[in-house]
Short mmCIF file of C-alpha atoms and ligand atoms in Angstrom, two decimals:
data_model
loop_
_atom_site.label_atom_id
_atom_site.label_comp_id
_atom_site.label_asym_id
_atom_site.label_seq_id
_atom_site.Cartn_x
_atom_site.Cartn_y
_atom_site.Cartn_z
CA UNK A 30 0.00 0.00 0.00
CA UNK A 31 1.24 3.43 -0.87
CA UNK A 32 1.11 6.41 1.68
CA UNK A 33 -2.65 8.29 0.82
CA UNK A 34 -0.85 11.72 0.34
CA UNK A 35 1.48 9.95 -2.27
CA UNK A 36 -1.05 8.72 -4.44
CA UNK A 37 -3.11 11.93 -4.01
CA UNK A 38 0.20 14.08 -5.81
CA UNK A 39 0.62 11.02 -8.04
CA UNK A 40 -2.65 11.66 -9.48
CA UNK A 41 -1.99 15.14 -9.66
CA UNK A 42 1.24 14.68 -10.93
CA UNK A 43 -0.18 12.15 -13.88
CA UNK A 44 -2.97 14.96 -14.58
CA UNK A 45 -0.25 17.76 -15.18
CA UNK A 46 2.18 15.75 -17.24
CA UNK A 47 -0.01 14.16 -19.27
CA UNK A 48 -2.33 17.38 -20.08
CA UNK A 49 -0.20 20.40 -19.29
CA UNK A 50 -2.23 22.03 -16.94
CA UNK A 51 -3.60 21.67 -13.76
CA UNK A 52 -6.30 19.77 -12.27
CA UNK A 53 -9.03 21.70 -10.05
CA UNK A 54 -10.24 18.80 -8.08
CA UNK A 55 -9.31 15.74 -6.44
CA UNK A 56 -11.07 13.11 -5.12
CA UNK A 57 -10.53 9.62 -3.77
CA UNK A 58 -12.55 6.55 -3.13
CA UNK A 59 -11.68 2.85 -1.63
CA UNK A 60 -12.55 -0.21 -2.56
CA UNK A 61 -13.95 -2.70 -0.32
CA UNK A 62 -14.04 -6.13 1.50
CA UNK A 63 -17.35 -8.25 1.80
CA UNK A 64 -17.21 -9.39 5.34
CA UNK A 65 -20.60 -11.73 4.51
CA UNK A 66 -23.49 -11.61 1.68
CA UNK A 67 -21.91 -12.96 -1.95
CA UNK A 68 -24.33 -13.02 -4.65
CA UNK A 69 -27.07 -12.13 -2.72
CA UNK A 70 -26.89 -8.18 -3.92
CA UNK A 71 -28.35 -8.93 -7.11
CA UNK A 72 -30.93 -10.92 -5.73
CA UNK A 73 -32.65 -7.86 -4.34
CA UNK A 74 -30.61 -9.12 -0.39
CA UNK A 75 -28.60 -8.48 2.12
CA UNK A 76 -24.59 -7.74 2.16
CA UNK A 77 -22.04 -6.46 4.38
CA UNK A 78 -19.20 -4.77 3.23
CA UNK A 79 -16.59 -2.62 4.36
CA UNK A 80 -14.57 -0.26 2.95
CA UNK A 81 -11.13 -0.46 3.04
CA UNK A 82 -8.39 1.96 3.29
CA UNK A 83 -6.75 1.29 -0.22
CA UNK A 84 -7.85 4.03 -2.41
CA UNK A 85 -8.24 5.08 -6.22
CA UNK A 86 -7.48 8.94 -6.72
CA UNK A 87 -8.89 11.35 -9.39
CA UNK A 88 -7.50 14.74 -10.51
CA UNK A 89 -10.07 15.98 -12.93
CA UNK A 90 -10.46 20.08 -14.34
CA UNK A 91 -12.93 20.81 -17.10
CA UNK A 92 -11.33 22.05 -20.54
CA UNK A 93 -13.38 24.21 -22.82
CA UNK A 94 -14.39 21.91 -25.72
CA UNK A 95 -16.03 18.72 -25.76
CA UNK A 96 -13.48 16.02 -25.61
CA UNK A 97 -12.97 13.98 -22.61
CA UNK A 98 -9.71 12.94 -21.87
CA UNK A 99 -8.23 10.33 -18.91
CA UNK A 100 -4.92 9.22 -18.16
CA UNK A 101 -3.93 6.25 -15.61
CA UNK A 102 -0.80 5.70 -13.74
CA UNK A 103 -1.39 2.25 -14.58
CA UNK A 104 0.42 2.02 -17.75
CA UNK A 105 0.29 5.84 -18.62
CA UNK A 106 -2.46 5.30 -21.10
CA UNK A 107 -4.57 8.55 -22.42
CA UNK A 108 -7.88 7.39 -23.76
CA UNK A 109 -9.80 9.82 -25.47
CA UNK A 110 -13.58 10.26 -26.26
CA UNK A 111 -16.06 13.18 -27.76
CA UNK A 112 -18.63 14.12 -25.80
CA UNK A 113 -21.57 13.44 -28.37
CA UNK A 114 -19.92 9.83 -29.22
CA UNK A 115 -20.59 8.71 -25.53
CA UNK A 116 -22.39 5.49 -25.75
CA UNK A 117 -21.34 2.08 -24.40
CA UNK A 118 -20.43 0.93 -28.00
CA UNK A 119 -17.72 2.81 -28.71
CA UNK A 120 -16.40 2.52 -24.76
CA UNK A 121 -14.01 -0.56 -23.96
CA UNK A 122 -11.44 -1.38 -21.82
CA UNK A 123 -10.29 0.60 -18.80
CA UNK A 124 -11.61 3.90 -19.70
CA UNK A 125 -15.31 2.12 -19.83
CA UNK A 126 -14.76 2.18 -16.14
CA UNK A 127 -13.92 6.51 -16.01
CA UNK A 128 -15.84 7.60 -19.55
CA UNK A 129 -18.63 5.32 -18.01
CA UNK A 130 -19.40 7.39 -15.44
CA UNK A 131 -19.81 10.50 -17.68
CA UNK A 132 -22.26 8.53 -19.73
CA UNK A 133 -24.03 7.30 -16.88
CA UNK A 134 -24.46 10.73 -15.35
CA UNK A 135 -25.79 11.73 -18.77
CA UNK A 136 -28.56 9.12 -18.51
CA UNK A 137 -29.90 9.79 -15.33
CA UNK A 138 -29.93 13.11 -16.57
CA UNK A 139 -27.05 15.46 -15.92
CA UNK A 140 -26.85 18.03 -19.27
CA UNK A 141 -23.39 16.98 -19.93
CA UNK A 142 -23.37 18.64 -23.26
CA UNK A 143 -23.51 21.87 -21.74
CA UNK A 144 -20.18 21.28 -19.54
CA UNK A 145 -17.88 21.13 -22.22
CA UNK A 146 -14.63 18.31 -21.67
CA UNK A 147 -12.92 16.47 -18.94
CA UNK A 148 -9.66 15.79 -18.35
CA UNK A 149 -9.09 13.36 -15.81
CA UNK A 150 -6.22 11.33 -14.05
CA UNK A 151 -6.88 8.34 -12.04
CA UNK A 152 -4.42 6.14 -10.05
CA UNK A 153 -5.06 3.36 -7.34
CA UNK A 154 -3.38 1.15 -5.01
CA UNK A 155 -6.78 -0.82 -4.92
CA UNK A 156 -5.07 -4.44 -6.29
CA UNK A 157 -7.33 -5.28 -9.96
CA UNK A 158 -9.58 -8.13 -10.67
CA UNK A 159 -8.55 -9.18 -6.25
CA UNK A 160 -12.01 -9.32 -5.40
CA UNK A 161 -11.62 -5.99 -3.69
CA UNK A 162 -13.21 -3.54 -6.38
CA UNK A 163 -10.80 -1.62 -8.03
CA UNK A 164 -13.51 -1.08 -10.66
CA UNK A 165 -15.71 0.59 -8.09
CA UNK A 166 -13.33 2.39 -6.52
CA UNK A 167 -12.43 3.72 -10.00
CA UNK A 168 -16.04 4.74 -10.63
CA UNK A 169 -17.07 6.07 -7.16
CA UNK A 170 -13.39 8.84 -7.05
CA UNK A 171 -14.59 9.58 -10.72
CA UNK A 172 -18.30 10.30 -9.61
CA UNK A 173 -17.00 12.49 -6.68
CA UNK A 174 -15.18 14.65 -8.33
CA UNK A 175 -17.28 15.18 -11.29
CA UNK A 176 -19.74 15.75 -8.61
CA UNK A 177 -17.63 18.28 -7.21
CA UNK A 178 -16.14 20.15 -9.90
CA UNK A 179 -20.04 20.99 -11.51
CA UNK A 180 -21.41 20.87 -8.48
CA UNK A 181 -24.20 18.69 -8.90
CA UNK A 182 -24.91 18.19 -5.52
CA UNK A 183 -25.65 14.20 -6.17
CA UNK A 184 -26.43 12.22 -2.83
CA UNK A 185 -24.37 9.66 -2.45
CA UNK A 186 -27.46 6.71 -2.68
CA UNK A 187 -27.83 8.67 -6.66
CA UNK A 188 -23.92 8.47 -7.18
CA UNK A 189 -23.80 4.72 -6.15
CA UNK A 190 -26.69 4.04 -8.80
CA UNK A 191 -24.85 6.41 -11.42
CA UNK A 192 -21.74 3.93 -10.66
CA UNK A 193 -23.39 1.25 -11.22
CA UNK A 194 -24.83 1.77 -14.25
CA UNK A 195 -22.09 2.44 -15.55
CA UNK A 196 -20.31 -0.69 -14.64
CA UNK A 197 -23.43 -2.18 -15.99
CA UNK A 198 -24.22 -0.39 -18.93
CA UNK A 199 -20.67 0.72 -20.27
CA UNK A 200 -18.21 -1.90 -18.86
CA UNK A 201 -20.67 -4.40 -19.41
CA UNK A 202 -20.39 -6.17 -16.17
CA UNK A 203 -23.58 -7.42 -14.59
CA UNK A 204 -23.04 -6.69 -10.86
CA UNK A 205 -25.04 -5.30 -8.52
CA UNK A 206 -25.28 -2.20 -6.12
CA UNK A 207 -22.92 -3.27 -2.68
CA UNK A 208 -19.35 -2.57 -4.30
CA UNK A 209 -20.62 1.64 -4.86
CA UNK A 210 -22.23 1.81 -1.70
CA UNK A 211 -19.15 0.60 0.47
CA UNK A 212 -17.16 2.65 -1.58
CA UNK A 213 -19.42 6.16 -1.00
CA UNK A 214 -20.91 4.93 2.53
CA UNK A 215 -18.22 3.48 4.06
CA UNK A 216 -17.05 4.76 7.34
CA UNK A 217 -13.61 4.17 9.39
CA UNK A 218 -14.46 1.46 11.94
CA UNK A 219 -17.77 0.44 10.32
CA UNK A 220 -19.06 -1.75 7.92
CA UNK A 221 -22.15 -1.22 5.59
CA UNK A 222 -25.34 -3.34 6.10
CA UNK A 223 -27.02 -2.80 2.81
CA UNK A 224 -30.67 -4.09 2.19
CA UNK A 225 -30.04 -4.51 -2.46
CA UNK A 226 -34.05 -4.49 -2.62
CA UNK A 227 -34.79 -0.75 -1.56
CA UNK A 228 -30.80 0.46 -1.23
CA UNK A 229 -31.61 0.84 2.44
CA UNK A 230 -27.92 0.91 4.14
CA UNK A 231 -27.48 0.91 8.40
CA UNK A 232 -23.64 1.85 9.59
CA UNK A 233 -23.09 -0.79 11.90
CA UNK A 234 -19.73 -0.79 14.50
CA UNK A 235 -17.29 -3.42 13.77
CA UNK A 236 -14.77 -3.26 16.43
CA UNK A 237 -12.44 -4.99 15.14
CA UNK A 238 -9.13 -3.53 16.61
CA UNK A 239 -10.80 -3.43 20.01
CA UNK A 240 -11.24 -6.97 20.28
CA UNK A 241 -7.70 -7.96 19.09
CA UNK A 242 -8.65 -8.95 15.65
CA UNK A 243 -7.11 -8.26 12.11
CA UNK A 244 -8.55 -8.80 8.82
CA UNK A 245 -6.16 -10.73 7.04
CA UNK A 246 -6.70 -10.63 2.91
CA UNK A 247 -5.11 -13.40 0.82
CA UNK A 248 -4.96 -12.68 -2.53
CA UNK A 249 -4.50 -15.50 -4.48
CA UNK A 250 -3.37 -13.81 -7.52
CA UNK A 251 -5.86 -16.31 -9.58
CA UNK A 252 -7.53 -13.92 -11.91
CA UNK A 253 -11.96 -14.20 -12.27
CA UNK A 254 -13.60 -13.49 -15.09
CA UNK A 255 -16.57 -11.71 -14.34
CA UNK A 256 -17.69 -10.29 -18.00
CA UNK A 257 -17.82 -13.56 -19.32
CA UNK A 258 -17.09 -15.82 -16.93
CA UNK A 259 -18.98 -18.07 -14.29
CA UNK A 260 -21.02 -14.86 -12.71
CA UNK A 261 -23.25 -14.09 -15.41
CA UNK A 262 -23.50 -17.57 -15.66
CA UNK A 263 -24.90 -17.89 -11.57
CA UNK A 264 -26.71 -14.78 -12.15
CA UNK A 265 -29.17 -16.40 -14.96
CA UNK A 266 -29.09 -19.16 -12.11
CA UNK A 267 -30.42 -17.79 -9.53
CA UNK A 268 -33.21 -15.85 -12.06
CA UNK A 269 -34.18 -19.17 -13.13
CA UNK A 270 -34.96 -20.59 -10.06
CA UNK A 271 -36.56 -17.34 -9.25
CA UNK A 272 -38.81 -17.91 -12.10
CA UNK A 273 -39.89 -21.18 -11.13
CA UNK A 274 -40.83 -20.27 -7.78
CA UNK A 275 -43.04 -17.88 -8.84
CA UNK A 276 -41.16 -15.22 -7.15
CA UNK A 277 -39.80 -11.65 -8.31
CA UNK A 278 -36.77 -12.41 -6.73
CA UNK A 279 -34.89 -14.97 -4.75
CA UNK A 280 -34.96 -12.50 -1.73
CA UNK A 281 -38.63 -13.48 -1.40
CA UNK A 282 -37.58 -17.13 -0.46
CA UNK A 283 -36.78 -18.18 3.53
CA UNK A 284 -34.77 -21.27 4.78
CA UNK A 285 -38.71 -22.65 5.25
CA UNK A 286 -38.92 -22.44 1.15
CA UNK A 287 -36.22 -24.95 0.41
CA UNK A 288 -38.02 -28.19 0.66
CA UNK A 289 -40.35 -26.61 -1.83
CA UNK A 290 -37.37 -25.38 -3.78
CA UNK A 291 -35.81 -28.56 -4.09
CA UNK A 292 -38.85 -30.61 -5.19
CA UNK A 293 -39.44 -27.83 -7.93
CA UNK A 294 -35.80 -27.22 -9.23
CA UNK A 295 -32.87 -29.56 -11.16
CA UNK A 296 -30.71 -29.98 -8.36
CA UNK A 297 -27.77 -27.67 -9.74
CA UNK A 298 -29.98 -24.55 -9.50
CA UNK A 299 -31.80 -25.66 -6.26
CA UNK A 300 -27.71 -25.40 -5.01
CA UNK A 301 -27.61 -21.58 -6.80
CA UNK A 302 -30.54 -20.99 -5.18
CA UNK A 303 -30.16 -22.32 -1.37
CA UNK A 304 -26.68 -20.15 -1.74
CA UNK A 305 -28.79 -17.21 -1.99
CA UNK A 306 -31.36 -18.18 0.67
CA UNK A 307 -29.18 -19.26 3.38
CA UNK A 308 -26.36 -16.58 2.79
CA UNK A 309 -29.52 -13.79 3.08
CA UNK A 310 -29.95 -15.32 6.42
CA UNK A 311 -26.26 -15.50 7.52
CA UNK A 312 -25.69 -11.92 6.61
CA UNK A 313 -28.65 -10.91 9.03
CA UNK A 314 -27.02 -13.26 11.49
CA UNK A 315 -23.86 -11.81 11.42
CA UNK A 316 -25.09 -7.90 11.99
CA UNK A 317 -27.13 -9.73 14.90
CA UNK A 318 -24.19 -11.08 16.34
CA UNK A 319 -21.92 -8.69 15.44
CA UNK A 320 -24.18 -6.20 18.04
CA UNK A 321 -24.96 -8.58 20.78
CA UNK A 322 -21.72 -10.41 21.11
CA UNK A 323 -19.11 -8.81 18.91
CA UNK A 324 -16.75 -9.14 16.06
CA UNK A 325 -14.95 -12.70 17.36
CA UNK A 326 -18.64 -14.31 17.70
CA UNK A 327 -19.43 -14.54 14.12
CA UNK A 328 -16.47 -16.85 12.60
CA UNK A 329 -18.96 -19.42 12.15
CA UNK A 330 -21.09 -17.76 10.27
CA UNK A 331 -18.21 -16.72 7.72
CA UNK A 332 -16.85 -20.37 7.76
CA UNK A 333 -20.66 -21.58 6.42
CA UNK A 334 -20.97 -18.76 3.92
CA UNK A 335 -17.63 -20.15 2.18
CA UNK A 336 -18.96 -23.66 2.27
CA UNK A 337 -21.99 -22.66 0.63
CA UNK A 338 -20.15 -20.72 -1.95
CA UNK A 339 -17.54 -23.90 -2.23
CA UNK A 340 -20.16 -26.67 -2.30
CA UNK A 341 -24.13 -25.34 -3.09
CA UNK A 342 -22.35 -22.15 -5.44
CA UNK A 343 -19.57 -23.86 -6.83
CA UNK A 344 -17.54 -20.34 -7.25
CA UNK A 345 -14.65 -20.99 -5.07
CA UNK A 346 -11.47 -22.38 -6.40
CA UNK A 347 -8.80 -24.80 -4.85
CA UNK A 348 -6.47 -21.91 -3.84
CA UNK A 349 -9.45 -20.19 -1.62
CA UNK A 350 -10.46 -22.93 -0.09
CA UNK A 351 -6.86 -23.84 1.06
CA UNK A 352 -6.32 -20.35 2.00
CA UNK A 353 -9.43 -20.23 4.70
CA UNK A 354 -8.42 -23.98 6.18
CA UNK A 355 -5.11 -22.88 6.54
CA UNK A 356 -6.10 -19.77 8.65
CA UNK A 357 -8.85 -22.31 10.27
CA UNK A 358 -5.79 -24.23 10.96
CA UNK A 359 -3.79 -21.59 12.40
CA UNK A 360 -6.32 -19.99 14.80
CA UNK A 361 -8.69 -17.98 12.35
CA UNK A 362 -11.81 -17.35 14.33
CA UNK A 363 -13.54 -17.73 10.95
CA UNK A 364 -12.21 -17.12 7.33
CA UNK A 365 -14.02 -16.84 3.56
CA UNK A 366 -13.31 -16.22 -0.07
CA UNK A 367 -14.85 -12.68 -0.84
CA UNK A 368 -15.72 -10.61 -3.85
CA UNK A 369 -17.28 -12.64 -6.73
CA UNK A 370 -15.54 -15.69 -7.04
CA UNK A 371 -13.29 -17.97 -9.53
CA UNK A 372 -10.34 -16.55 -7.54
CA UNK A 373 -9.93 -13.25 -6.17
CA UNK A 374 -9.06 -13.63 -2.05
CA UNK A 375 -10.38 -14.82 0.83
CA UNK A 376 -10.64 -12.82 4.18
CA UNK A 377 -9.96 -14.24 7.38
CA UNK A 378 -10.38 -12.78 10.88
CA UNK A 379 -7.35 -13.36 12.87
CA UNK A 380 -6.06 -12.71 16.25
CA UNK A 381 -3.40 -9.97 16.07
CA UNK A 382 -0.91 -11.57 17.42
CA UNK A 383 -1.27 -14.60 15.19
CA UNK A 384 -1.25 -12.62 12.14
CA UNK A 385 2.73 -13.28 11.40
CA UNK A 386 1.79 -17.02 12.37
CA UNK A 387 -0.93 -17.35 10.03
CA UNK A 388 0.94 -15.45 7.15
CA UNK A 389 3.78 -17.58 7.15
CA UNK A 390 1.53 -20.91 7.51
CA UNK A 391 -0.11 -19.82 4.09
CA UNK A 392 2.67 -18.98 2.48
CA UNK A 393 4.07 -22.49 3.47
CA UNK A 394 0.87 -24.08 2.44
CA UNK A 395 0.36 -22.50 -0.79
CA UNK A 396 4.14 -23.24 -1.78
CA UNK A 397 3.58 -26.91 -0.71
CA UNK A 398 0.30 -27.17 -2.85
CA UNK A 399 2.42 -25.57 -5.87
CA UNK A 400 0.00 -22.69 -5.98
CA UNK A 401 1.29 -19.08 -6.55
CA UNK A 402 2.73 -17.36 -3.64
CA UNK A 403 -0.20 -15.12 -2.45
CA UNK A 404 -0.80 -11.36 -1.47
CA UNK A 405 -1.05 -11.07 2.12
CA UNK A 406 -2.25 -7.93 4.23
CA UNK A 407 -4.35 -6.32 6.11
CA UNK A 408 -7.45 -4.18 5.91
CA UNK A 409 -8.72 -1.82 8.45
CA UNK A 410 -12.55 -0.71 7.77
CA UNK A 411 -12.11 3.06 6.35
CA UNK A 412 -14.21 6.00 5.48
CA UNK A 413 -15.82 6.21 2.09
CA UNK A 414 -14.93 8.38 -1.08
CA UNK A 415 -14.31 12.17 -0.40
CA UNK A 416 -13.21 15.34 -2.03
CA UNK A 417 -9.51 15.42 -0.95
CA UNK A 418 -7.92 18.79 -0.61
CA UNK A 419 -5.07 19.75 -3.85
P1 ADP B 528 -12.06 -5.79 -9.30
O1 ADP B 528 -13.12 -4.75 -9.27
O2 ADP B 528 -12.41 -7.00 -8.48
O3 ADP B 528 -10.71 -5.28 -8.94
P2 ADP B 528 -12.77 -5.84 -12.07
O4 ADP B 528 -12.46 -6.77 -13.17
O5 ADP B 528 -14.18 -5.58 -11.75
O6 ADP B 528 -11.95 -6.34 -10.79
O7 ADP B 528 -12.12 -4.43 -12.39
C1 ADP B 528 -10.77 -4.33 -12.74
C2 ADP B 528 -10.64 -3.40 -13.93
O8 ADP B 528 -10.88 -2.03 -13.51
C3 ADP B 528 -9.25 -3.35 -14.51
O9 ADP B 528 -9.05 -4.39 -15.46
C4 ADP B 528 -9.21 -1.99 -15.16
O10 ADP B 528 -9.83 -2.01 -16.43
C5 ADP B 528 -10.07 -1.16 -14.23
N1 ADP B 528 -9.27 -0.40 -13.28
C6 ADP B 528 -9.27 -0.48 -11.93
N2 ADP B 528 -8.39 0.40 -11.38
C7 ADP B 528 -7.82 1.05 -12.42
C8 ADP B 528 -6.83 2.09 -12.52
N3 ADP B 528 -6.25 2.61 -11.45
N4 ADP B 528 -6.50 2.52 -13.77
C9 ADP B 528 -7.09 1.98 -14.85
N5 ADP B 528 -8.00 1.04 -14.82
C10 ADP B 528 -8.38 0.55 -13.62
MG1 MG B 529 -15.05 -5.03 -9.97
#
């Protein structure tokens, strides 16, 4: 992770090489890690993220023409676009992600033809395609300080949808609400219970620090697919069985539905589907428990939401799954994978002073398995996106 104030004049500095003048805002906005609820967003349910304190950056200034222009420090790429050619079929690649934002904002009905160009800088120590949303991040520092610099006034609930529709509509990537709303909600300390049916969020204290315990990511460093891959794929899942139960979506179904479920469905999708139904209920469970007993009572809960995912969901892959029974192993009080699946990382929650312990277990582990040596560190939940002073 790179000091915040670093990336903050990296951005800056990106903006002024690359365009020769510069940039009259900066924002920033983190990506996230989903303590409990996968899949479930887009089933109109219940998730709880958090956001985390890696960050992407954006230096943005108008210019007095019509072109948008955006630069990242990821490969020092400029992408450029005209104004009246916004649509999602001539966006592609990374700049979907920042030019998607601007098209977005157009359809929900911002006059961007009025505001002239953009020129825009992003950078980001948010790890890509790690299950943490970088691509959220990306959108929700873009959204702020587009926000900011023609002072729209956008709530945040508005920006998360604007975000989202552009992940949707311009990337092309079929996911749901949570990753925007950690990323603008998200406060230091707290994580984000977030109701995907009516976008109804509750801040809700994680203690984490106070009761000794670190959230340990392991990034496996195997890359998902989620354009193409598997999700879209568990997505038409989970609508299908939907469908079949005659209801709008599978939020509608309790733990009491399954026998029905499983007399009605093949017995792939009643496995998509009691994913969705029990993971609904653990995610409730877990802001239950996280109240009433604290942070260290809900590893159980975490350790049956990655069994569902492994077993009924079929999204995990062999690294995850070694990665959370090696934390088990090593005194985890619970551990999952996290962010969509077919690799990405898992979270675990782990004593402080075990962390070192449990690193150095995994690293054995995963060298002993022949995996890829993993990404290991820690996350620490962290306030959402923000206008960041220049
Ligand atoms: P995740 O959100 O889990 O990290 P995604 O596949 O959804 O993975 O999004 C990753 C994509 O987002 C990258 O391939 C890239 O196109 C884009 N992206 C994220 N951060 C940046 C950045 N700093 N600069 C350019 N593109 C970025
Ligand atoms: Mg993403």
């Amino acid at each position: 992770m790179t000091a915040p104030e670093a990336l903050g004049a990296a951005a800056s500095h990106a903006f002024a090489a690359t365009f020769g003048h510069s940039p009259a805002v900066l924002a920033s906005a983190p990506g996230r890690v989903n303590l409990i609820g996968e899949h479930t967003d887009y089933n109109d349910g219940f998730v709880l993220p958090f956001a985390i304190e890696r960050r992407a950056w954006c230096a943005l200034a108008s210019r007095g023409n019509s072109i948008l222009r955006a630069t990242t420090t990821l490969d020092d790429a400029v992408a450029e676009i005209g104004v009246d050619d916004l649509d999602p079929a001539n966006l592609a690649g990374w700049s979907a992600y920042v030019f998607g934002v601007v098209w977005a904002l157009r359809e929900h009905g911002v006059d961007v033809a009025s505001r002239g160009g953009l020129d825009i800088a992003v950078t980001s120590d948010v790890p890509l395609g790690a299950g943490l949303s970088s691509s959220a991040a990306l959108e929700c520092a873009v959204a702020v300080a587009i926000d900011e610099a023609w002072d729209l006034g956008l709530g945040r609930d508005v920006l998360a949808r604007v975000c989202q529709r552009a992940e949707n509509g311009a990337v092309g990537a079929p996911t749901g609400i949570m990753d925007q709303t950690a990323s603008l909600l998200g406060q230091a300390g707290h994580g984000v219970l977030l109701d995907c049916r009516d976008n109804h969020s509750e801040i809700v204290p994680l203690r984490f620090a106070e009761n000794g315990l670190d959230v340990m990511v392991i990034d496996t460093r195997v890359t998902h697919e989620h354009v193409t891959g598997g999700y879209a794929e568990r997505r038409a899942s989970c609508d299908r069985g939907a469908a079949a139960l005659g209801v709008s979506s599978l939020r509608d179904l309790g733990v009491a539905d399954l026998r029905r479920a499983q007399a009605a469905l093949d017995d792939e999708t009643f496995r998509r589907v009691r994913h969705v139904v029990t993971e609904n209920e653990r995610v409730l469970a877990a802001a239950r428990t996280l109240a009433s007993d604290g942070p260290r009572a809900i590893g159980p809960l975490l350790l049956a939401s990655h069994a569902s995912m492994r077993d009924d969901f079929e999204i995990s892959v062999p690294e995850l799954d070694r990665a959370v029974e090696v934390a088990v192993e090593c005194g985890a009080l619970g551990a999952r994978m996290t962010g969509g699946g077919f690799g990405g990382s898992a979270i675990a929650l782990v004593p402080t002073e075990r962390f070192d312990l449990v690193e150095a277990a995994m690293l054995s582990a995963f060298d002993a398995s022949g995996f890829r040596a993993p990404h290991i560190f820690s996350v620490v939940p962290s306030d959402g996106a923000r206008r960041e002073t220049l």
